[in-house]
GROMACS .gro file of C-alpha atoms in nm:
model
  122
    1MET     CA    1   1.985   3.493  -2.401
    2GLU     CA    2   1.714   3.713  -2.543
    3GLY     CA    3   1.969   3.881  -2.770
    4PHE     CA    4   2.094   3.539  -2.884
    5LEU     CA    5   1.744   3.431  -2.987
    6ARG     CA    6   1.645   3.765  -3.141
    7GLU     CA    7   1.965   3.779  -3.346
    8SER     CA    8   1.899   3.422  -3.458
    9ALA     CA    9   1.550   3.525  -3.571
   10ALA     CA   10   1.698   3.813  -3.768
   11ALA     CA   11   1.972   3.602  -3.925
   12PHE     CA   12   1.736   3.318  -4.014
   13SER     CA   13   1.490   3.551  -4.188
   14ARG     CA   14   1.724   3.805  -4.350
   15ALA     CA   15   1.611   3.901  -4.700
   16GLY     CA   16   1.847   3.778  -4.968
   17ASP     CA   17   1.996   3.502  -4.752
   18PRO     CA   18   1.882   3.141  -4.750
   19PRO     CA   19   1.642   3.092  -4.457
   20GLY     CA   20   1.759   2.900  -4.153
   21CYS     CA   21   2.105   2.777  -4.064
   22LEU     CA   22   2.317   2.543  -4.275
   23ILE     CA   23   2.461   2.364  -3.971
   24VAL     CA   24   2.114   2.274  -3.846
   25LEU     CA   25   1.949   2.217  -4.181
   26GLY     CA   26   2.242   2.027  -4.330
   27ALA     CA   27   2.188   1.756  -4.073
   28LEU     CA   28   1.830   1.716  -4.186
   29ASN     CA   29   1.942   1.661  -4.544
   30ALA     CA   30   2.255   1.456  -4.482
   31ASN     CA   31   2.220   1.086  -4.530
   32GLY     CA   32   2.414   0.807  -4.367
   33ASN     CA   33   2.630   0.765  -4.675
   34ASN     CA   34   2.855   1.050  -4.573
   35ALA     CA   35   2.946   0.984  -4.211
   36ALA     CA   36   3.224   1.244  -4.210
   37ILE     CA   37   2.986   1.526  -4.300
   38CYS     CA   38   2.726   1.407  -4.050
   39GLU     CA   39   2.992   1.395  -3.776
   40ASP     CA   40   3.124   1.740  -3.866
   41LEU     CA   41   2.774   1.888  -3.843
   42ARG     CA   42   2.711   1.710  -3.512
   43GLN     CA   43   3.033   1.851  -3.368
   44ARG     CA   44   2.944   2.202  -3.484
   45ARG     CA   45   2.601   2.178  -3.322
   46GLU     CA   46   2.758   2.051  -2.999
   47ALA     CA   47   3.007   2.339  -3.011
   48ASN     CA   48   2.710   2.577  -2.998
   49VAL     CA   49   2.591   2.413  -2.676
   50VAL     CA   50   2.941   2.426  -2.527
   51GLU     CA   51   2.983   2.793  -2.617
   52LEU     CA   52   2.650   2.890  -2.464
   53ARG     CA   53   2.713   2.678  -2.152
   54THR     CA   54   3.054   2.841  -2.110
   55ARG     CA   55   2.896   3.186  -2.129
   56LEU     CA   56   2.633   3.090  -1.871
   57GLU     CA   57   2.903   2.952  -1.639
   58ALA     CA   58   3.091   3.280  -1.669
   59ALA     CA   59   2.772   3.466  -1.579
   60VAL     CA   60   2.742   3.251  -1.266
   61ARG     CA   61   3.106   3.319  -1.169
   62GLU     CA   62   3.057   3.693  -1.225
   63GLY     CA   63   2.738   3.702  -1.018
   64GLU     CA   64   2.507   3.780  -1.313
   65LEU     CA   65   2.324   3.452  -1.255
   66PRO     CA   66   2.276   3.261  -0.930
   67ALA     CA   67   2.488   2.967  -0.829
   68GLY     CA   68   2.321   2.631  -0.857
   69ILE     CA   69   2.161   2.673  -1.198
   70ASP     CA   70   2.204   2.392  -1.449
   71CYS     CA   71   2.405   2.569  -1.718
   72GLU     CA   72   2.418   2.257  -1.935
   73ALA     CA   73   2.040   2.209  -1.933
   74ILE     CA   74   1.977   2.577  -2.002
   75ALA     CA   75   2.224   2.578  -2.291
   76VAL     CA   76   2.070   2.264  -2.441
   77PHE     CA   77   1.720   2.410  -2.408
   78TYR     CA   78   1.800   2.740  -2.579
   79VAL     CA   79   2.010   2.582  -2.855
   80THR     CA   80   1.721   2.344  -2.919
   81VAL     CA   81   1.486   2.642  -2.947
   82GLN     CA   82   1.728   2.811  -3.185
   83GLN     CA   83   1.751   2.498  -3.398
   84GLY     CA   84   1.372   2.477  -3.412
   85MET     CA   85   1.359   2.841  -3.521
   86SER     CA   86   1.599   2.752  -3.802
   87ILE     CA   87   1.370   2.475  -3.922
   88GLN     CA   88   1.069   2.706  -3.898
   89ALA     CA   89   1.255   2.968  -4.105
   90ARG     CA   90   1.333   2.709  -4.370
   91ASP     CA   91   0.961   2.631  -4.384
   92GLY     CA   92   0.888   2.999  -4.449
   93ALA     CA   93   0.824   3.139  -4.101
   94SER     CA   94   0.829   3.517  -4.089
   95HIS     CA   95   1.063   3.722  -3.872
   96ASP     CA   96   0.767   3.801  -3.645
   97ARG     CA   97   0.685   3.432  -3.605
   98LEU     CA   98   1.047   3.357  -3.513
   99LEU     CA   99   1.043   3.641  -3.261
  100ALA     CA  100   0.727   3.496  -3.109
  101ALA     CA  101   0.911   3.166  -3.061
  102ALA     CA  102   1.199   3.355  -2.898
  103ASP     CA  103   0.956   3.538  -2.668
  104GLY     CA  104   0.797   3.208  -2.569
  105ALA     CA  105   1.135   3.061  -2.484
  106MET     CA  106   1.223   3.368  -2.280
  107ALA     CA  107   0.912   3.310  -2.071
  108ALA     CA  108   1.101   3.012  -1.925
  109TRP     CA  109   1.412   3.217  -1.839
  110ASP     CA  110   1.316   3.316  -1.483
  111ALA     CA  111   1.228   2.958  -1.386
  112LEU     CA  112   1.544   2.817  -1.543
  113THR     CA  113   1.772   3.072  -1.376
  114ALA     CA  114   1.609   3.086  -1.033
  115GLY     CA  115   1.891   2.877  -0.890
  116GLN     CA  116   1.871   2.613  -0.625
  117PRO     CA  117   1.890   2.674  -0.254
  118ASP     CA  118   2.225   2.591  -0.102
  119ARG     CA  119   2.186   2.237   0.026
  120ASN     CA  120   2.432   2.314   0.306
  121ASP     CA  121   2.189   2.568   0.454
  122ALA     CA  122   1.921   2.304   0.520
   0.00000   0.00000   0.00000
């Protein structure tokens, strides 16, 4: 997850490229007059959540993460952080500022991935 956020920070602040992410920022600029574009952007953003959730579920199956974690909630949280980083980049945030946001989000990692006790053991 840390690599995901750090790479996002790098991509969003790369010199010579427009800051941020078109999929995130396009939604902020799209108006209701073009429902097809708005829906396409929504689906692309949701695909990011699905992809991250799928990776987390694989990590649970492979024993990298404990059973009982809420992969959906974790994916939504980190995609939301990434989207916020995109908006910050568009507003001129530096690479260091985006990395600070990533570090803050990673502070939540241990709590989010602690897992739940097996309810059958109670």
